[in-house]
PDB file of C-alpha atoms in Angstrom:
ATOM      1  CA  MET O  20     138.036 181.352  54.843  1.00 56.00           C
ATOM      2  CA  SER O  21     141.131 183.667  55.225  1.00 80.00           C
ATOM      3  CA  GLU O  22     143.875 181.760  54.763  1.00 91.00           C
ATOM      4  CA  THR O  23     144.523 178.527  53.117  1.00 94.00           C
ATOM      5  CA  TYR O  24     146.871 175.619  54.189  1.00 96.00           C
ATOM      6  CA  TYR O  25     148.529 173.008  53.704  1.00 97.00           C
ATOM      7  CA  ALA O  26     149.747 169.675  54.983  1.00 98.00           C
ATOM      8  CA  GLY O  27     153.830 168.553  53.683  1.00 98.00           C
ATOM      9  CA  SER O  28     155.553 165.895  55.658  1.00 98.00           C
ATOM     10  CA  TYR O  29     159.583 165.128  53.527  1.00 97.00           C
ATOM     11  CA  TRP O  30     162.648 163.211  54.140  1.00 97.00           C
ATOM     12  CA  LEU O  31     165.764 163.496  52.337  1.00 95.00           C
ATOM     13  CA  GLY O  32     167.897 160.838  50.815  1.00 94.00           C
ATOM     14  CA  ARG O  33     166.066 157.366  50.980  1.00 95.00           C
ATOM     15  CA  LYS O  34     166.622 155.869  47.423  1.00 95.00           C
ATOM     16  CA  GLU O  35     163.812 153.415  46.512  1.00 96.00           C
ATOM     17  CA  SER O  36     163.012 150.744  43.710  1.00 96.00           C
ATOM     18  CA  ALA O  37     159.601 151.964  41.886  1.00 97.00           C
ATOM     19  CA  GLU O  38     158.226 148.408  43.609  1.00 98.00           C
ATOM     20  CA  ILE O  39     158.729 150.457  46.826  1.00 98.00           C
ATOM     21  CA  CYS O  40     157.672 153.527  45.825  1.00 98.00           C
ATOM     22  CA  ALA O  41     154.115 152.581  44.063  1.00 98.00           C
ATOM     23  CA  SER O  42     153.008 150.849  47.322  1.00 98.00           C
ATOM     24  CA  ARG O  43     153.758 153.469  49.425  1.00 98.00           C
ATOM     25  CA  ALA O  44     151.543 155.006  47.805  1.00 98.00           C
ATOM     26  CA  GLU O  45     148.884 152.966  46.752  1.00 98.00           C
ATOM     27  CA  SER O  46     148.717 152.559  51.443  1.00 98.00           C
ATOM     28  CA  PHE O  47     148.886 156.793  51.379  1.00 98.00           C
ATOM     29  CA  PHE O  48     145.651 157.163  49.294  1.00 98.00           C
ATOM     30  CA  ARG O  49     143.846 153.643  51.225  1.00 98.00           C
ATOM     31  CA  LEU O  50     144.375 155.843  54.000  1.00 98.00           C
ATOM     32  CA  LEU O  51     143.943 158.954  52.819  1.00 98.00           C
ATOM     33  CA  ASN O  52     140.782 157.428  51.391  1.00 97.00           C
ATOM     34  CA  ARG O  53     139.697 157.798  54.842  1.00 97.00           C
ATOM     35  CA  CYS O  54     140.318 162.033  56.287  1.00 97.00           C
ATOM     36  CA  ASP O  55     136.878 162.743  54.235  1.00 96.00           C
ATOM     37  CA  PRO O  56     134.966 161.514  51.342  1.00 95.00           C
ATOM     38  CA  THR O  57     137.171 164.526  49.159  1.00 94.00           C
ATOM     39  CA  PHE O  58     139.739 161.697  48.638  1.00 96.00           C
ATOM     40  CA  THR O  59     137.806 159.963  47.262  1.00 95.00           C
ATOM     41  CA  GLN O  60     138.506 159.884  43.487  1.00 95.00           C
ATOM     42  CA  TRP O  61     142.147 161.291  42.221  1.00 96.00           C
ATOM     43  CA  PHE O  62     142.698 162.533  37.980  1.00 95.00           C
ATOM     44  CA  GLU O  63     146.461 162.930  36.380  1.00 92.00           C
ATOM     45  CA  LYS O  64     146.893 166.791  35.499  1.00 87.00           C
ATOM     46  CA  ALA O  65     146.287 167.784  31.712  1.00 84.00           C
ATOM     47  CA  TYR O  66     145.884 171.222  30.318  1.00 84.00           C
ATOM     48  CA  SER O  67     142.412 171.728  30.952  1.00 84.00           C
ATOM     49  CA  ARG O  68     140.048 170.590  32.735  1.00 83.00           C
ATOM     50  CA  GLU O  69     138.315 168.661  30.610  1.00 88.00           C
ATOM     51  CA  ASP O  70     141.066 166.716  29.064  1.00 88.00           C
ATOM     52  CA  ALA O  71     142.534 165.765  33.320  1.00 89.00           C
ATOM     53  CA  LEU O  72     138.457 164.519  33.239  1.00 88.00           C
ATOM     54  CA  LYS O  73     139.369 162.058  31.097  1.00 91.00           C
ATOM     55  CA  LEU O  74     142.045 160.864  33.473  1.00 92.00           C
ATOM     56  CA  ARG O  75     140.392 159.638  36.549  1.00 93.00           C
ATOM     57  CA  PHE O  76     143.038 156.643  37.943  1.00 96.00           C
ATOM     58  CA  GLU O  77     142.703 153.969  40.654  1.00 96.00           C
ATOM     59  CA  PRO O  78     145.967 154.889  42.911  1.00 97.00           C
ATOM     60  CA  ASP O  79     146.926 151.237  43.537  1.00 98.00           C
ATOM     61  CA  ALA O  80     151.132 150.150  42.930  1.00 98.00           C
ATOM     62  CA  THR O  81     150.248 148.296  39.917  1.00 98.00           C
ATOM     63  CA  THR O  82     148.425 151.900  38.428  1.00 97.00           C
ATOM     64  CA  PHE O  83     151.677 154.153  40.081  1.00 97.00           C
ATOM     65  CA  LEU O  84     154.122 151.432  38.419  1.00 96.00           C
ATOM     66  CA  GLU O  85     152.716 152.359  35.287  1.00 96.00           C
ATOM     67  CA  MET O  86     153.124 156.032  35.385  1.00 96.00           C
ATOM     68  CA  PHE O  87     156.838 156.034  36.833  1.00 96.00           C
ATOM     69  CA  GLY O  88     157.084 154.429  34.154  1.00 95.00           C
ATOM     70  CA  ARG O  89     156.503 158.014  31.917  1.00 94.00           C
ATOM     71  CA  ASP O  90     158.745 160.416  30.771  1.00 93.00           C
ATOM     72  CA  ASP O  91     156.866 163.098  32.603  1.00 90.00           C
ATOM     73  CA  ALA O  92     157.063 160.991  36.368  1.00 94.00           C
ATOM     74  CA  GLN O  93     160.720 161.140  36.002  1.00 92.00           C
ATOM     75  CA  GLY O  94     162.692 163.163  38.653  1.00 88.00           C
ATOM     76  CA  VAL O  95     165.627 163.557  40.392  1.00 85.00           C
ATOM     77  CA  LYS O  96     168.879 161.344  41.103  1.00 88.00           C
ATOM     78  CA  GLY O  97     166.658 158.255  39.569  1.00 89.00           C
ATOM     79  CA  GLY O  98     163.324 159.127  41.549  1.00 95.00           C
ATOM     80  CA  PHE O  99     159.624 160.038  40.618  1.00 97.00           C
ATOM     81  CA  SER O 100     157.385 162.414  40.551  1.00 96.00           C
ATOM     82  CA  ILE O 101     153.264 162.098  40.348  1.00 96.00           C
ATOM     83  CA  SER O 102     150.337 164.790  40.298  1.00 95.00           C
ATOM     84  CA  ALA O 103     147.581 164.419  41.351  1.00 96.00           C
ATOM     85  CA  TRP O 104     143.545 165.970  40.993  1.00 94.00           C
ATOM     86  CA  ASN O 105     140.511 165.051  43.074  1.00 94.00           C
ATOM     87  CA  GLY O 106     137.850 166.858  40.081  1.00 91.00           C
ATOM     88  CA  GLU O 107     136.273 169.359  41.995  1.00 88.00           C
ATOM     89  CA  ARG O 108     134.759 172.039  40.582  1.00 81.00           C
ATOM     90  CA  SER O 109     135.525 174.508  42.842  1.00 79.00           C
ATOM     91  CA  ASP O 110     136.691 172.740  45.892  1.00 83.00           C
ATOM     92  CA  ASP O 111     139.724 170.840  44.769  1.00 91.00           C
ATOM     93  CA  SER O 112     142.103 168.791  46.352  1.00 95.00           C
ATOM     94  CA  THR O 113     145.321 169.091  44.739  1.00 95.00           C
ATOM     95  CA  LEU O 114     148.504 166.974  46.104  1.00 97.00           C
ATOM     96  CA  ARG O 115     151.720 165.654  44.954  1.00 97.00           C
ATOM     97  CA  PHE O 116     154.676 163.715  45.672  1.00 98.00           C
ATOM     98  CA  SER O 117     158.248 162.551  44.904  1.00 97.00           C
ATOM     99  CA  CYS O 118     159.603 159.442  45.524  1.00 97.00           C
ATOM    100  CA  GLY O 119     162.807 157.148  45.497  1.00 96.00           C
ATOM    101  CA  SER O 120     166.145 159.873  44.749  1.00 96.00           C
ATOM    102  CA  SER O 121     168.878 159.536  46.153  1.00 94.00           C
ATOM    103  CA  SER O 122     170.129 163.440  46.446  1.00 94.00           C
ATOM    104  CA  LEU O 123     170.615 164.977  49.211  1.00 93.00           C
ATOM    105  CA  ILE O 124     169.799 168.178  48.100  1.00 92.00           C
ATOM    106  CA  VAL O 125     165.909 168.279  46.775  1.00 93.00           C
ATOM    107  CA  PRO O 126     164.144 165.850  49.513  1.00 95.00           C
ATOM    108  CA  GLY O 127     161.226 163.654  48.841  1.00 96.00           C
ATOM    109  CA  THR O 128     157.855 165.263  49.397  1.00 97.00           C
ATOM    110  CA  CYS O 129     153.703 164.320  49.679  1.00 98.00           C
ATOM    111  CA  VAL O 130     152.355 167.413  49.879  1.00 98.00           C
ATOM    112  CA  LEU O 131     148.673 168.150  49.706  1.00 98.00           C
ATOM    113  CA  ARG O 132     146.300 171.631  48.638  1.00 96.00           C
ATOM    114  CA  PRO O 133     142.782 171.001  50.257  1.00 95.00           C
ATOM    115  CA  PRO O 134     140.499 174.155  48.784  1.00 91.00           C
ATOM    116  CA  SER O 135     141.186 177.319  49.677  1.00 88.00           C
ATOM    117  CA  GLU O 136     137.213 178.032  50.294  1.00 87.00           C
ATOM    118  CA  GLY O 137     133.428 176.553  50.530  1.00 90.00           C
ATOM    119  CA  PRO O 138     131.717 173.756  52.484  1.00 91.00           C
ATOM    120  CA  VAL O 139     134.365 170.831  52.218  1.00 92.00           C
ATOM    121  CA  ALA O 140     137.240 173.885  52.876  1.00 92.00           C
ATOM    122  CA  GLU O 141     135.773 174.287  56.356  1.00 92.00           C
ATOM    123  CA  ARG O 142     135.094 170.754  56.614  1.00 93.00           C
ATOM    124  CA  VAL O 143     139.233 169.749  55.433  1.00 95.00           C
ATOM    125  CA  SER O 144     140.719 172.678  57.380  1.00 95.00           C
ATOM    126  CA  SER O 145     139.949 171.480  60.296  1.00 96.00           C
ATOM    127  CA  ALA O 146     142.272 169.587  63.529  1.00 97.00           C
ATOM    128  CA  PRO O 147     141.204 166.167  64.064  1.00 97.00           C
ATOM    129  CA  VAL O 148     141.055 165.590  59.892  1.00 98.00           C
ATOM    130  CA  PHE O 149     145.251 167.773  59.048  1.00 98.00           C
ATOM    131  CA  THR O 150     145.548 165.500  62.038  1.00 98.00           C
ATOM    132  CA  GLN O 151     144.322 162.338  60.093  1.00 98.00           C
ATOM    133  CA  ILE O 152     145.992 163.048  56.959  1.00 98.00           C
ATOM    134  CA  LEU O 153     149.495 163.695  58.639  1.00 98.00           C
ATOM    135  CA  ARG O 154     149.202 160.531  60.199  1.00 98.00           C
ATOM    136  CA  ALA O 155     148.044 158.827  57.001  1.00 98.00           C
ATOM    137  CA  MET O 156     151.157 160.173  55.917  1.00 98.00           C
ATOM    138  CA  ALA O 157     153.690 159.408  58.729  1.00 98.00           C
ATOM    139  CA  LEU O 158     152.505 155.676  58.376  1.00 98.00           C
ATOM    140  CA  SER O 159     152.896 155.712  54.043  1.00 98.00           C
ATOM    141  CA  TRP O 160     155.743 157.255  53.612  1.00 98.00           C
ATOM    142  CA  ASP O 161     158.076 157.291  56.568  1.00 97.00           C
ATOM    143  CA  PRO O 162     159.091 160.555  56.757  1.00 97.00           C
ATOM    144  CA  GLU O 163     161.872 162.587  58.496  1.00 97.00           C
ATOM    145  CA  TRP O 164     159.479 165.909  58.677  1.00 97.00           C
ATOM    146  CA  GLY O 165     155.761 167.091  58.576  1.00 97.00           C
ATOM    147  CA  VAL O 166     154.131 170.367  58.812  1.00 97.00           C
ATOM    148  CA  VAL O 167     149.938 171.098  57.992  1.00 98.00           C
ATOM    149  CA  THR O 168     150.224 174.929  58.543  1.00 96.00           C
ATOM    150  CA  SER O 169     148.948 177.784  56.731  1.00 96.00           C
ATOM    151  CA  HIS O 170     150.660 179.247  53.676  1.00 94.00           C
ATOM    152  CA  VAL O 171     150.254 182.830  55.831  1.00 94.00           C
ATOM    153  CA  HIS O 172     152.543 181.826  58.557  1.00 93.00           C
ATOM    154  CA  ARG O 173     155.291 179.449  57.051  1.00 92.00           C
ATOM    155  CA  ASP O 174     155.830 182.626  54.967  1.00 91.00           C
ATOM    156  CA  GLN O 175     156.311 184.455  58.589  1.00 89.00           C
ATOM    157  CA  VAL O 176     157.982 182.332  59.743  1.00 88.00           C
ATOM    158  CA  LEU O 177     160.558 181.656  57.023  1.00 84.00           C
ATOM    159  CA  LYS O 178     161.525 185.196  56.996  1.00 81.00           C
ATOM    160  CA  ALA O 179     162.385 185.363  60.470  1.00 71.00           C
ATOM    161  CA  THR O 180     164.523 181.669  60.182  1.00 69.00           C
ATOM    162  CA  LYS O 181     166.761 179.470  58.721  1.00 64.00           C
ATOM    163  CA  VAL O 182     165.756 177.599  56.348  1.00 58.00           C
ATOM    164  CA  GLY O 183     165.062 174.476  56.864  1.00 70.00           C
ATOM    165  CA  THR O 184     162.274 172.885  59.185  1.00 86.00           C
ATOM    166  CA  PHE O 185     159.692 175.106  61.108  1.00 90.00           C
ATOM    167  CA  PRO O 186     156.560 175.010  63.391  1.00 91.00           C
ATOM    168  CA  GLY O 187     153.147 175.007  62.568  1.00 95.00           C
ATOM    169  CA  TRP O 188     149.863 174.056  62.935  1.00 97.00           C
ATOM    170  CA  VAL O 189     150.307 169.971  63.317  1.00 98.00           C
ATOM    171  CA  MET O 190     154.176 168.561  62.931  1.00 98.00           C
ATOM    172  CA  TYR O 191     155.299 165.422  63.238  1.00 98.00           C
ATOM    173  CA  PHE O 192     158.183 164.097  63.917  1.00 97.00           C
ATOM    174  CA  SER O 193     159.974 161.130  63.025  1.00 97.00           C
ATOM    175  CA  HIS O 194     161.859 159.138  65.926  1.00 96.00           C
ATOM    176  CA  ARG O 195     165.213 159.571  63.967  1.00 94.00           C
ATOM    177  CA  ARG O 196     164.599 163.204  64.815  1.00 93.00           C
ATOM    178  CA  GLY O 197     164.519 162.267  69.366  1.00 93.00           C
ATOM    179  CA  PRO O 198     162.583 162.227  71.440  1.00 96.00           C
ATOM    180  CA  VAL O 199     159.679 165.523  71.965  1.00 97.00           C
ATOM    181  CA  PRO O 200     159.475 166.600  75.626  1.00 97.00           C
ATOM    182  CA  PRO O 201     157.034 167.763  77.148  1.00 97.00           C
ATOM    183  CA  LEU O 202     155.112 170.227  76.193  1.00 97.00           C
ATOM    184  CA  PRO O 203     152.453 173.591  77.338  1.00 94.00           C
ATOM    185  CA  ALA O 204     148.439 173.209  77.343  1.00 92.00           C
ATOM    186  CA  PRO O 205     147.004 173.154  74.878  1.00 96.00           C
ATOM    187  CA  VAL O 206     149.373 171.645  72.999  1.00 98.00           C
ATOM    188  CA  HIS O 207     148.403 167.578  72.025  1.00 97.00           C
ATOM    189  CA  VAL O 208     150.776 165.174  71.635  1.00 98.00           C
ATOM    190  CA  GLU O 209     150.320 161.579  70.425  1.00 97.00           C
ATOM    191  CA  PRO O 210     152.681 158.649  69.307  1.00 97.00           C
ATOM    192  CA  VAL O 211     151.889 156.991  65.241  1.00 98.00           C
ATOM    193  CA  GLU O 212     152.851 153.514  66.173  1.00 96.00           C
ATOM    194  CA  ASP O 213     156.848 152.356  65.324  1.00 95.00           C
ATOM    195  CA  LYS O 214     157.170 155.857  63.381  1.00 97.00           C
ATOM    196  CA  GLY O 215     156.785 159.152  65.203  1.00 98.00           C
ATOM    197  CA  THR O 216     154.783 161.714  67.380  1.00 98.00           C
ATOM    198  CA  LEU O 217     152.690 164.263  66.588  1.00 98.00           C
ATOM    199  CA  VAL O 218     151.723 167.692  67.937  1.00 98.00           C
ATOM    200  CA  VAL O 219     149.176 169.879  67.580  1.00 98.00           C
ATOM    201  CA  LEU O 220     149.184 173.032  68.831  1.00 97.00           C
ATOM    202  CA  THR O 221     145.564 173.696  69.116  1.00 97.00           C
ATOM    203  CA  PRO O 222     142.075 171.751  68.691  1.00 97.00           C
ATOM    204  CA  GLU O 223     140.280 174.974  66.787  1.00 96.00           C
ATOM    205  CA  ARG O 224     142.191 176.367  63.392  1.00 96.00           C
ATOM    206  CA  PHE O 225     144.727 177.972  63.724  1.00 97.00           C
ATOM    207  CA  THR O 226     145.621 180.514  61.615  1.00 95.00           C
ATOM    208  CA  ALA O 227     148.718 183.606  61.282  1.00 94.00           C
ATOM    209  CA  SER O 228     145.735 186.871  62.301  1.00 94.00           C
ATOM    210  CA  ASN O 229     146.101 185.615  65.932  1.00 95.00           C
ATOM    211  CA  PRO O 230     148.340 186.649  68.448  1.00 95.00           C
ATOM    212  CA  ALA O 231     147.792 184.159  70.554  1.00 96.00           C
ATOM    213  CA  HIS O 232     148.174 180.865  68.288  1.00 96.00           C
ATOM    214  CA  VAL O 233     151.299 182.853  66.849  1.00 94.00           C
ATOM    215  CA  GLU O 234     152.707 183.725  70.473  1.00 95.00           C
ATOM    216  CA  LEU O 235     152.078 179.565  71.454  1.00 96.00           C
ATOM    217  CA  ALA O 236     153.846 178.059  67.786  1.00 95.00           C
ATOM    218  CA  HIS O 237     157.521 180.660  68.825  1.00 92.00           C
ATOM    219  CA  HIS O 238     157.131 179.018  71.639  1.00 95.00           C
ATOM    220  CA  VAL O 239     157.102 175.654  71.580  1.00 96.00           C
ATOM    221  CA  ALA O 240     159.262 176.069  68.164  1.00 94.00           C
ATOM    222  CA  GLU O 241     161.959 177.743  71.140  1.00 94.00           C
ATOM    223  CA  VAL O 242     161.249 174.341  73.186  1.00 96.00           C
ATOM    224  CA  LEU O 243     161.615 171.906  70.026  1.00 95.00           C
ATOM    225  CA  ASP O 244     164.280 173.907  69.000  1.00 93.00           C
ATOM    226  CA  ARG O 245     166.513 173.472  72.173  1.00 94.00           C
ATOM    227  CA  ALA O 246     165.017 170.138  71.758  1.00 95.00           C
ATOM    228  CA  GLY O 247     166.913 169.073  67.846  1.00 93.00           C
ATOM    229  CA  LEU O 248     164.046 169.278  66.166  1.00 94.00           C
ATOM    230  CA  LEU O 249     164.309 172.039  64.886  1.00 93.00           C
ATOM    231  CA  LYS O 250     167.281 171.034  62.926  1.00 91.00           C
ATOM    232  CA  PRO O 251     167.626 170.575  58.687  1.00 92.00           C
ATOM    233  CA  LEU O 252     166.559 167.806  57.111  1.00 93.00           C
ATOM    234  CA  GLN O 253     169.294 164.571  57.895  1.00 91.00           C
ATOM    235  CA  PRO O 254     169.939 162.332  54.564  1.00 89.00           C
ATOM    236  CA  TRP O 255     168.558 158.850  55.322  1.00 82.00           C
ATOM    237  CA  VAL O 256     169.528 156.548  57.547  1.00 68.00           C
ATOM    238  CA  SER O 257     168.472 152.983  57.926  1.00 59.00           C
ATOM    239  CA  ALA O 258     167.513 152.217  61.572  1.00 46.00           C
ATOM    240  CA  PRO O 259     168.903 148.965  63.006  1.00 38.00           C
ATOM    241  CA  GLY O 260     167.091 145.472  61.061  1.00 39.00           C
ATOM    242  CA  GLN O 261     165.895 147.818  58.061  1.00 43.00           C
TER     243      GLN O 261
END
């Protein structure tokens, strides 16, 4: 694979307790486990592979609560930050999440980076798997926005637009941002329960080297921007009844 990919979800200014964050993290890892076998085991990061392999952990709420109590897990504005690695020798994946912060500058995030090459990369870097991963992030973290795209495409887009949300291969928009307008084929749109909407640009792997993919992303971005969906992240406001 010539391009590397990542999945990320983002929200701003949502202060939450360690218990709520631990529950969200447990839910996410449980759903991620179902996306692909490569996500069934996790280790804390360390200075060497040998040391990290001694730090396997069970991704449950009790474990995360214990991790949150450590100095190295303390994030900004009362938040928590955890990094993990799935222990594979070559087809390795890394994951980092930050949650619980009241900061209006540094967003809460959950970012997964699957392997860049090899059979696992070929399997995971597909529209069905990445859509499942972003859905898992949406259901667990309840972000305002999420995206799956290649690092090359992200860098190209951010050179030409203001920093904020931007179009990608797979996107998620919370209902808090507003409804997703009709989009042209082959774009696929699907709901995520009562939380938001997933938008998948192409069923095949999106690449920045494909002019048709880039043009489709540009056109869809124009439609989404007119609908107000590509504005910067907004400070979190609880929905009625929450």
